[in-house]
Amino acid sequence: MVIGTIALSGCTQEDENKIIIGTSADFPPFEYRAADQTIIGFDIDLIKKILTDQGYTVEVQDIGFDSLIPSLQTGKIDVIAAAMTITDERLQEVDFSDPYYDANQAVLVKVDAAVNITTIEDLKNYTVGAQTGTTGWAWVNDTLVATGKLNSDDFRSYDLYTDAVADLIIGPARVGAIVIDSPVAQAFAKSGDVKIVLNITTNENYGFAVEKGNTELVNKINTGLAAVKATTYWEDLIEQYFAT
């Protein structure tokens, strides 16, 4: 007799009403840890609302950004909620929900540091950092390193953006600038330690990712997303996490 694992659409657990969300909790205001270490943020609140309204219980796991898609593909998680940009490359590996947020990239530097960046060309004069696996990392690699505008030795990759910002605050001897999603750059800039010196238009769209072929779950997320956007909860969520 085989005591089988029940094949569930959109649930890695035997409890068919449980969804495991994977995120990388170093990306405020989309996902980060509160003072009590609870994982919160725009993405987390939104996906929890979408799924709990449809009767699911939700568990959130903190995973390195570069490991999120592999974790989804191996069934460790059911949904990625991590400010993940919808790209053609990622669409080969996962299915995405409808977009829920539009973003671009920004360049952050330390306040009062001897760093003069007003154009993309100026980045070649400094060590530039970005988080591995992100569109910011890909932009630096493709636009600067691959074209010879930035020496590969001057491109620093980070597992976590919090580490990148910590190095930035230490000063240009560690890293002179980091490229990061614009709303996240704005969140970090509120501390007063770093500032945005350049905006880069990339016209990105964030989506929630599910395992390739899981049409049932992605349709439920899309239905729930549309329903949430039609309520005052959506406006309250934006106010909570993006009000200046």
Rosetta silent file (secondary structure, phi, psi, omega in degrees, C-alpha in Angstrom):
SEQUENCE: MVIGTIALSGCTQEDENKIIIGTSADFPPFEYRAADQTIIGFDIDLIKKILTDQGYTVEVQDIGFDSLIPSLQTGKIDVIAAAMTITDERLQEVDFSDPYYDANQAVLVKVDAAVNITTIEDLKNYTVGAQTGTTGWAWVNDTLVATGKLNSDDFRSYDLYTDAVADLIIGPARVGAIVIDSPVAQAFAKSGDVKIVLNITTNENYGFAVEKGNTELVNKINTGLAAVKATTYWEDLIEQYFAT
SCORE:     score description
SCORE:     0.000 S_00000001
   1 L     0.000  135.312  177.755    0.000    0.000    0.000 S_00000001
   2 L  -101.791  119.957  174.374    1.291    3.434   -0.860 S_00000001
   3 L   -86.497   93.112 -167.473    0.524    6.130    1.660 S_00000001
   4 L   -81.733  156.564  169.087    0.571    8.814   -0.957 S_00000001
   5 L   -85.427  125.511 -176.792    1.170   12.499   -0.841 S_00000001
   6 L   -67.617  129.499  178.109   -1.974   14.131   -2.103 S_00000001
   7 L   -78.131  114.512 -176.083   -1.399   16.067   -5.304 S_00000001
   8 L  -118.786  137.974  178.295   -2.652   19.505   -4.566 S_00000001
   9 L   -82.521  108.061  176.093   -2.876   22.433   -6.912 S_00000001
  10 L    89.310   14.125 -179.947   -1.006   25.259   -5.279 S_00000001
  11 L  -140.108  120.114  179.130   -0.197   23.604   -1.939 S_00000001
  12 L   -82.442  -16.891 -175.958    3.048   21.911   -1.005 S_00000001
  13 L   -95.110  159.873  177.367    1.623   20.755    2.308 S_00000001
  14 L   -65.026  -25.717  174.791   -0.793   17.909    3.009 S_00000001
  15 L   -76.470  107.682 -174.184   -3.183   20.551    4.321 S_00000001
  16 L   -67.203  -10.975  179.344   -4.800   21.622    1.058 S_00000001
  17 L   -97.791    8.144 -178.688   -5.785   24.964    2.573 S_00000001
  18 E  -106.832  131.714  176.364   -2.224   25.991    3.424 S_00000001
  19 E  -118.608  131.564  177.331   -0.081   28.094    1.106 S_00000001
  20 E  -101.173  121.409 -179.909    3.623   28.668    1.761 S_00000001
  21 E   -97.498  130.964  173.132    4.879   32.062    0.617 S_00000001
  22 E  -103.749  136.041  178.360    8.568   32.538   -0.141 S_00000001
  23 E  -145.804  173.856  173.705   10.120   35.981    0.159 S_00000001
  24 L  -123.831   99.271 -164.680   13.455   37.708    0.752 S_00000001
  25 L   -81.983   54.113  177.826   12.814   39.885    3.783 S_00000001
  26 L  -135.053   26.240 -167.482   15.416   42.581    3.180 S_00000001
  27 E  -131.154   62.173 -179.102   13.532   44.754    0.721 S_00000001
  28 L   -65.365  146.776    4.264   11.470   47.449    2.476 S_00000001
  29 L   -92.531   13.681 -176.153    8.741   48.507    2.052 S_00000001
  30 L   -81.471  -42.202  175.970    7.795   45.343    0.117 S_00000001
  31 E  -156.520  127.137 -179.247    9.142   42.729    2.529 S_00000001
  32 E  -165.748  173.598 -178.445   11.192   43.157    5.687 S_00000001
  33 E   -99.559  132.766  174.635   11.290   42.238    9.347 S_00000001
  34 L   -74.463  177.220 -178.800    9.526   44.295   12.007 S_00000001
  35 L   -58.346  -31.721  179.724   11.125   44.904   15.407 S_00000001
  36 L   -88.967   10.456  178.370    9.652   41.622   16.663 S_00000001
  37 L    75.221    3.386  173.184   11.157   39.824   13.615 S_00000001
  38 L   -66.781  139.079  178.170    7.746   39.249   12.027 S_00000001
  39 E   -83.184  120.295 -178.664    7.939   39.462    8.226 S_00000001
  40 E  -130.387 -178.098  175.698    5.790   42.341    7.021 S_00000001
  41 L   135.356  170.608 -177.783    5.560   44.645    4.012 S_00000001
  42 H   -57.713  -50.303 -179.855    3.408   45.636    1.055 S_00000001
  43 H   -59.933  -45.384 -174.297    3.861   42.329   -0.766 S_00000001
  44 H   -66.102  -47.073  178.299    3.287   40.244    2.336 S_00000001
  45 H   -61.752  -39.989 -176.934    0.141   42.055    3.443 S_00000001
  46 H   -67.657  -49.076 -177.407   -1.233   41.987   -0.091 S_00000001
  47 H   -68.692  -33.836  175.633   -0.686   38.296   -0.810 S_00000001
  48 H   -62.670  -43.637  179.274   -1.959   37.334    2.646 S_00000001
  49 H   -62.577  -45.596 -179.518   -5.139   39.317    2.035 S_00000001
  50 H   -58.456  -45.554 -173.973   -5.609   37.759   -1.415 S_00000001
  51 H   -81.261  -40.290  179.854   -5.197   34.202   -0.147 S_00000001
  52 H   -67.544  -31.624  176.456   -6.924   34.400    3.238 S_00000001
  53 L   -64.195  -20.899  179.432   -9.969   35.962    1.575 S_00000001
  54 L  -102.284   13.324  171.993  -10.175   32.745   -0.461 S_00000001
  55 L    92.756    7.023  179.732   -9.997   30.509    2.587 S_00000001
  56 L   -89.637  151.836  164.410   -6.292   29.654    2.697 S_00000001
  57 E   -96.168  149.161 -171.364   -3.995   29.760    5.686 S_00000001
  58 E  -126.993  134.220  172.455   -0.639   31.326    4.892 S_00000001
  59 E  -119.347  138.011 -179.416    2.896   30.683    6.104 S_00000001
  60 E  -112.675  130.490  178.169    5.766   33.001    5.120 S_00000001
  61 E  -118.598  137.028  178.695    9.351   31.785    4.751 S_00000001
  62 E   -91.389  118.690 -175.671   12.417   34.012    4.415 S_00000001
  63 L  -134.338  145.573  175.252   14.679   32.740    1.616 S_00000001
  64 L   -56.254  138.855 -173.331   17.589   34.328   -0.247 S_00000001
  65 H   -54.369  -41.965 -176.554   16.279   36.059   -3.367 S_00000001
  66 H   -69.218  -13.891 -179.346   18.450   33.994   -5.699 S_00000001
  67 H  -101.396    0.251 -174.985   17.030   30.781   -4.191 S_00000001
  68 H   -67.107  -48.837 -179.107   13.353   31.678   -4.520 S_00000001
  69 H   -64.924  -44.982  174.387   12.705   30.257   -7.988 S_00000001
  70 H   -57.702  -37.768  178.896   14.574   26.999   -7.246 S_00000001
  71 H   -65.533  -35.565  176.850   12.545   26.685   -4.017 S_00000001
  72 H   -68.566  -43.015 -177.159    9.340   27.121   -6.021 S_00000001
  73 H   -68.126  -28.316 -179.833   10.399   24.578   -8.621 S_00000001
  74 L   -94.458    4.565  174.933   11.253   21.953   -5.989 S_00000001
  75 L    81.220   13.153  178.771    7.963   22.407   -4.134 S_00000001
  76 L   -75.569  -27.665  177.617    9.364   23.961   -0.971 S_00000001
  77 L  -134.397  165.446 -178.570    7.115   26.984   -1.432 S_00000001
  78 L  -106.253  -32.512 -175.405    3.907   27.683   -3.379 S_00000001
  79 E  -140.886  141.204  170.541    4.133   31.388   -4.200 S_00000001
  80 E  -100.402  124.447  174.205    6.931   33.941   -4.490 S_00000001
  81 L  -126.372   90.492 -170.086    6.053   37.367   -3.075 S_00000001
  82 L  -151.777   40.661 -178.674    9.301   39.309   -3.301 S_00000001
  83 L    47.525   45.609 -175.600    8.943   42.380   -5.526 S_00000001
  84 L   -88.376  124.303 -179.939    9.963   40.102   -8.395 S_00000001
  85 E   -73.385  136.726  176.235   10.044   41.720  -11.805 S_00000001
  86 L   -77.609  116.135  178.441    8.234   39.894  -14.600 S_00000001
  87 L  -129.019  159.571  178.380   10.849   39.154  -17.275 S_00000001
  88 H   -60.841  -38.453  179.896   10.949   36.928  -20.354 S_00000001
  89 H   -63.408  -44.897 -179.764   13.748   34.906  -18.763 S_00000001
  90 H   -69.962  -30.703  178.810   11.778   34.243  -15.583 S_00000001
  91 H   -65.862  -15.435  174.469    8.645   33.409  -17.573 S_00000001
  92 L   -75.884  -20.482 -173.086   10.563   30.402  -18.912 S_00000001
  93 L  -110.031  -29.281 -176.035   10.797   29.095  -15.328 S_00000001
  94 E  -140.278  168.225  170.323    7.642   30.261  -13.509 S_00000001
  95 E  -106.172  143.058 -179.031    4.191   31.678  -14.159 S_00000001
  96 E  -111.521  151.597  170.626    3.354   35.168  -12.940 S_00000001
  97 L   -72.664  176.616  169.056    0.194   36.797  -11.715 S_00000001
  98 L   -59.394  150.068  178.708   -1.076   39.996  -13.236 S_00000001
  99 L   -61.165  143.949  176.655    1.276   42.904  -12.374 S_00000001
 100 L  -121.686   -6.254  179.604    0.559   44.602   -9.063 S_00000001
 101 E  -157.940  139.411  176.381    3.264   47.301   -9.003 S_00000001
 102 E  -105.205  138.862 -177.457    5.296   49.326  -11.530 S_00000001
 103 E  -149.432  164.910  172.706    8.877   50.307  -10.723 S_00000001
 104 E  -128.320 -169.920  177.835   12.177   51.559  -12.095 S_00000001
 105 E  -108.839  158.788  177.727   15.757   51.494  -10.787 S_00000001
 106 E  -141.665  157.345  177.221   17.642   54.099   -8.753 S_00000001
 107 E  -107.906  123.625  178.248   21.228   54.755   -7.728 S_00000001
 108 E  -104.611  140.810  172.229   21.897   55.209   -4.004 S_00000001
 109 E  -134.651  166.558  177.530   25.000   56.805   -2.492 S_00000001
 110 E   -74.405  138.042  175.564   26.035   57.758    1.027 S_00000001
 111 L   -63.404  134.267  177.938   25.006   61.225    2.166 S_00000001
 112 L    68.425   11.723  175.613   28.028   63.601    2.294 S_00000001
 113 L   -81.258  156.459  179.305   30.335   61.040    0.673 S_00000001
 114 L   -81.137   64.705 -178.649   32.834   62.180   -1.948 S_00000001
 115 L  -126.446  125.064 -178.506   30.803   60.620   -4.727 S_00000001
 116 L  -119.916   96.766 -179.385   29.780   62.588   -7.809 S_00000001
 117 L  -125.447  113.618  176.922   27.233   60.722   -9.922 S_00000001
 118 L  -124.144  -14.849  177.848   24.919   62.648  -12.233 S_00000001
 119 L  -136.674  165.429  177.105   24.904   60.336  -15.274 S_00000001
 120 H   -59.012  -37.605 -179.459   25.155   56.596  -15.915 S_00000001
 121 H   -59.640  -30.031 -177.538   28.676   57.142  -17.269 S_00000001
 122 H   -66.832  -20.559 -178.904   29.797   58.430  -13.859 S_00000001
 123 H   -62.888  -23.919 -178.543   29.242   54.989  -12.311 S_00000001
 124 H   -64.419  -16.266 -177.152   32.456   53.764  -13.940 S_00000001
 125 H   -87.475    0.753 -173.796   34.423   55.818  -11.411 S_00000001
 126 L  -137.917  164.962  168.817   33.171   53.849   -8.407 S_00000001
 127 L   -77.678  129.128 -175.639   32.575   50.378   -7.041 S_00000001
 128 E  -115.667  134.472 -178.975   28.937   49.563   -7.780 S_00000001
 129 E  -117.154  156.748  174.931   26.846   47.046   -5.834 S_00000001
 130 E  -161.552  160.551  179.698   23.568   45.213   -6.420 S_00000001
 131 E   -82.783  131.119  179.919   21.698   42.203   -5.056 S_00000001
 132 L   -56.541  135.434  175.636   22.327   38.937   -6.872 S_00000001
 133 L    89.047   -6.857 -177.566   19.419   37.743   -8.987 S_00000001
 134 L   -92.538  166.545  176.468   17.646   41.102   -9.183 S_00000001
 135 H   -69.540  -26.079  174.675   16.935   43.235  -12.218 S_00000001
 136 H   -63.708  -43.532  177.370   19.241   45.858  -10.704 S_00000001
 137 H   -62.022  -45.045 -179.689   22.078   43.331  -10.785 S_00000001
 138 H   -63.204  -37.566  179.772   21.226   42.412  -14.367 S_00000001
 139 H   -64.415  -46.179  178.738   21.143   46.097  -15.367 S_00000001
 140 H   -61.275  -45.835 -177.616   24.619   46.744  -13.938 S_00000001
 141 H   -63.734  -46.663 -174.465   25.981   43.583  -15.529 S_00000001
 142 H   -78.304  -39.485 -173.866   24.420   44.123  -18.954 S_00000001
 143 H   -85.450  -34.089 -174.308   24.651   47.916  -19.229 S_00000001
 144 H  -108.531  -54.710 -174.398   27.975   48.573  -17.531 S_00000001
 145 H   -70.877  -50.679 -176.008   30.120   45.450  -17.116 S_00000001
 146 L   -64.524  -25.193  179.968   29.317   43.655  -20.382 S_00000001
 147 L   -93.653    0.212  178.839   29.873   46.844  -22.383 S_00000001
 148 L    81.875    5.777  179.505   33.210   47.599  -20.710 S_00000001
 149 L   -76.140  -24.034  179.005   31.964   50.750  -18.993 S_00000001
 150 L  -132.266  128.812  177.224   32.606   49.245  -15.554 S_00000001
 151 L   -63.407  136.787 -178.199   35.469   46.930  -14.653 S_00000001
 152 H   -59.761  -27.649  177.917   34.115   43.597  -13.408 S_00000001
 153 H   -69.081  -17.490 -179.503   36.352   43.949  -10.335 S_00000001
 154 H   -99.394   11.909  177.037   34.370   47.072   -9.440 S_00000001
 155 E  -109.571  115.345 -176.547   31.024   45.260   -9.484 S_00000001
 156 E  -109.236  125.997  179.732   30.090   43.898   -6.070 S_00000001
 157 E   -99.072  143.224 -178.931   27.274   41.364   -5.663 S_00000001
 158 E  -127.763  143.820  173.336   25.297   40.968   -2.438 S_00000001
 159 L   -73.904  -34.107 -177.707   22.992   38.249   -1.167 S_00000001
 160 L  -127.382  140.037  176.482   21.038   40.858    0.826 S_00000001
 161 H   -69.849  -27.064  177.060   20.341   44.512    0.094 S_00000001
 162 H   -62.112  -35.450  176.367   20.681   45.304    3.785 S_00000001
 163 H   -68.577  -38.455  178.586   24.334   44.255    3.487 S_00000001
 164 H   -63.089  -44.995  179.981   24.737   46.439    0.404 S_00000001
 165 H   -67.137  -37.090  177.391   23.296   49.471    2.195 S_00000001
 166 H   -61.159  -43.274  177.038   25.466   48.761    5.268 S_00000001
 167 H   -65.118  -38.462  179.568   28.571   48.792    3.058 S_00000001
 168 H   -60.993  -40.595 -178.958   27.347   51.961    1.364 S_00000001
 169 H   -69.508  -30.515  175.425   27.063   53.697    4.736 S_00000001
 170 H   -61.558  -40.841  174.383   30.624   52.648    5.626 S_00000001
 171 L   136.036  172.441 -175.812   31.755   54.635    2.623 S_00000001
 172 L   -59.543  -21.046  177.223   33.147   54.570   -0.931 S_00000001
 173 L   -63.436  -25.575  178.679   36.152   52.523    0.176 S_00000001
 174 L   -95.101  -56.667  174.104   33.701   49.623    0.486 S_00000001
 175 L  -155.632  136.831 -174.949   31.151   50.492   -2.223 S_00000001
 176 L   -88.777  -30.706 -177.719   30.428   53.849   -3.835 S_00000001
 177 E  -154.756  153.018  172.347   26.930   53.286   -5.182 S_00000001
 178 E  -129.301  147.096  177.562   24.256   50.617   -5.330 S_00000001
 179 E  -105.516  128.236 -168.746   21.559   50.067   -7.948 S_00000001
 180 E  -151.986  155.945  177.851   18.207   49.124   -6.456 S_00000001
 181 E   -56.595  136.602 -171.650   14.485   49.253   -7.228 S_00000001
 182 H   -57.618  -43.134  179.806   13.298   52.850   -6.934 S_00000001
 183 H   -66.259  -29.054  177.966   10.583   52.407   -4.255 S_00000001
 184 H   -75.034  -37.868  175.162   13.062   50.500   -2.099 S_00000001
 185 H   -58.975  -41.572  179.175   15.678   53.190   -2.644 S_00000001
 186 H   -63.549  -37.274  179.049   13.140   55.732   -1.425 S_00000001
 187 H   -66.051  -44.632  178.555   12.525   53.662    1.709 S_00000001
 188 H   -66.106  -35.751 -177.974   16.231   53.453    2.520 S_00000001
 189 H   -66.093  -22.152  179.314   16.701   57.172    1.801 S_00000001
 190 L   -63.296  -20.457 -179.835   14.212   58.038    4.541 S_00000001
 191 L   -69.504  -23.559 -177.960   16.894   57.100    7.081 S_00000001
 192 L    88.192   -5.714 -179.831   18.945   60.136    6.066 S_00000001
 193 L   -86.870  -27.347 -179.382   22.121   58.072    5.701 S_00000001
 194 E  -131.018  163.772 -179.221   21.807   57.526    1.947 S_00000001
 195 E  -145.129  157.448  176.210   20.263   59.419   -0.939 S_00000001
 196 E   -87.504  127.415  179.259   19.091   58.873   -4.510 S_00000001
 197 E  -114.673  -11.860 -177.522   21.323   60.589   -7.068 S_00000001
 198 E  -155.777  136.360  174.424   20.079   59.007  -10.278 S_00000001
 199 E  -109.622  138.234 -176.970   16.901   57.400  -11.553 S_00000001
 200 E  -120.415  117.854 -178.628   17.021   54.755  -14.281 S_00000001
 201 E   -78.878  115.811  178.584   13.879   54.083  -16.314 S_00000001
 202 E  -123.875  -10.362  176.593   13.419   50.338  -16.764 S_00000001
 203 E    51.781   55.251 -178.736    9.595   50.116  -16.772 S_00000001
 204 E   -88.760  152.521  174.004    9.433   47.011  -14.585 S_00000001
 205 E  -124.821  128.377  176.431    6.304   45.228  -13.412 S_00000001
 206 E   -87.509  143.535  174.761    6.205   43.161  -10.229 S_00000001
 207 L  -142.901  159.761  172.222    4.162   39.966  -10.092 S_00000001
 208 L   -84.799  136.042 -176.404    3.572   37.044   -7.745 S_00000001
 209 E  -106.082  142.847  174.828    5.180   33.862   -9.100 S_00000001
 210 E  -130.595  169.003  179.215    3.838   30.298   -8.971 S_00000001
 211 E   -58.595  140.780 -179.945    5.116   26.990  -10.306 S_00000001
 212 L   -54.211  127.358  178.687    5.071   26.753  -14.090 S_00000001
 213 L    91.508   -4.535 -179.237    1.734   25.380  -15.240 S_00000001
 214 L   -84.021   69.858 -176.442   -0.151   26.025  -11.987 S_00000001
 215 H   -62.571  -37.139 -177.872   -2.992   27.809  -13.770 S_00000001
 216 H   -60.257  -47.195 -177.369   -5.464   27.213  -10.952 S_00000001
 217 H   -70.263  -42.793 -179.181   -3.412   29.033   -8.349 S_00000001
 218 H   -64.687  -34.341  177.263   -2.368   31.925  -10.577 S_00000001
 219 H   -67.108  -38.668  177.231   -6.023   32.440  -11.582 S_00000001
 220 H   -64.254  -40.154  178.594   -7.041   32.533   -7.924 S_00000001
 221 H   -65.269  -43.056  179.343   -4.337   35.112   -7.207 S_00000001
 222 H   -63.108  -41.842  177.517   -5.445   37.242  -10.168 S_00000001
 223 H   -62.532  -44.601  179.533   -9.084   37.068   -9.079 S_00000001
 224 H   -66.641  -38.012  178.948   -8.126   37.992   -5.523 S_00000001
 225 H   -63.343  -45.015  178.344   -5.845   40.816   -6.664 S_00000001
 226 H   -61.786  -39.384 -179.770   -8.624   42.380   -8.733 S_00000001
 227 H   -66.253  -42.799 -179.961  -11.022   42.072   -5.799 S_00000001
 228 H   -64.931  -41.279 -179.322   -8.590   43.715   -3.365 S_00000001
 229 H   -63.097  -20.551 -179.350   -7.882   46.579   -5.780 S_00000001
 230 L   -87.573    1.781 -178.249  -11.627   47.315   -5.835 S_00000001
 231 L  -114.945  169.190  177.165  -11.700   47.908   -2.067 S_00000001
 232 H   -71.893  -15.588  177.452  -10.407   50.580    0.263 S_00000001
 233 H   -57.926  -40.329 -179.775   -7.908   48.013    1.603 S_00000001
 234 H   -60.776  -47.615  179.387   -5.776   48.629   -1.505 S_00000001
 235 H   -64.946  -40.029  179.104   -5.674   52.386   -0.922 S_00000001
 236 H   -64.802  -37.906  179.761   -4.960   51.893    2.775 S_00000001
 237 H   -65.066  -44.007  177.715   -2.100   49.507    1.958 S_00000001
 238 H   -63.125  -42.950  178.371   -0.486   52.009   -0.413 S_00000001
 239 H   -61.186  -43.086 -177.690   -0.880   54.757    2.156 S_00000001
 240 H   -61.864  -43.180 -170.779    0.659   52.580    4.877 S_00000001
 241 H  -103.410  -15.684 -176.072    3.787   51.605    2.980 S_00000001
 242 H  -123.819   -1.899  178.434    4.400   54.383    0.467 S_00000001
 243 L   -65.441  135.056 -179.198    3.149   57.596    2.046 S_00000001
 244 L   -88.244    0.000    0.000    6.007   60.067    2.379 S_00000001
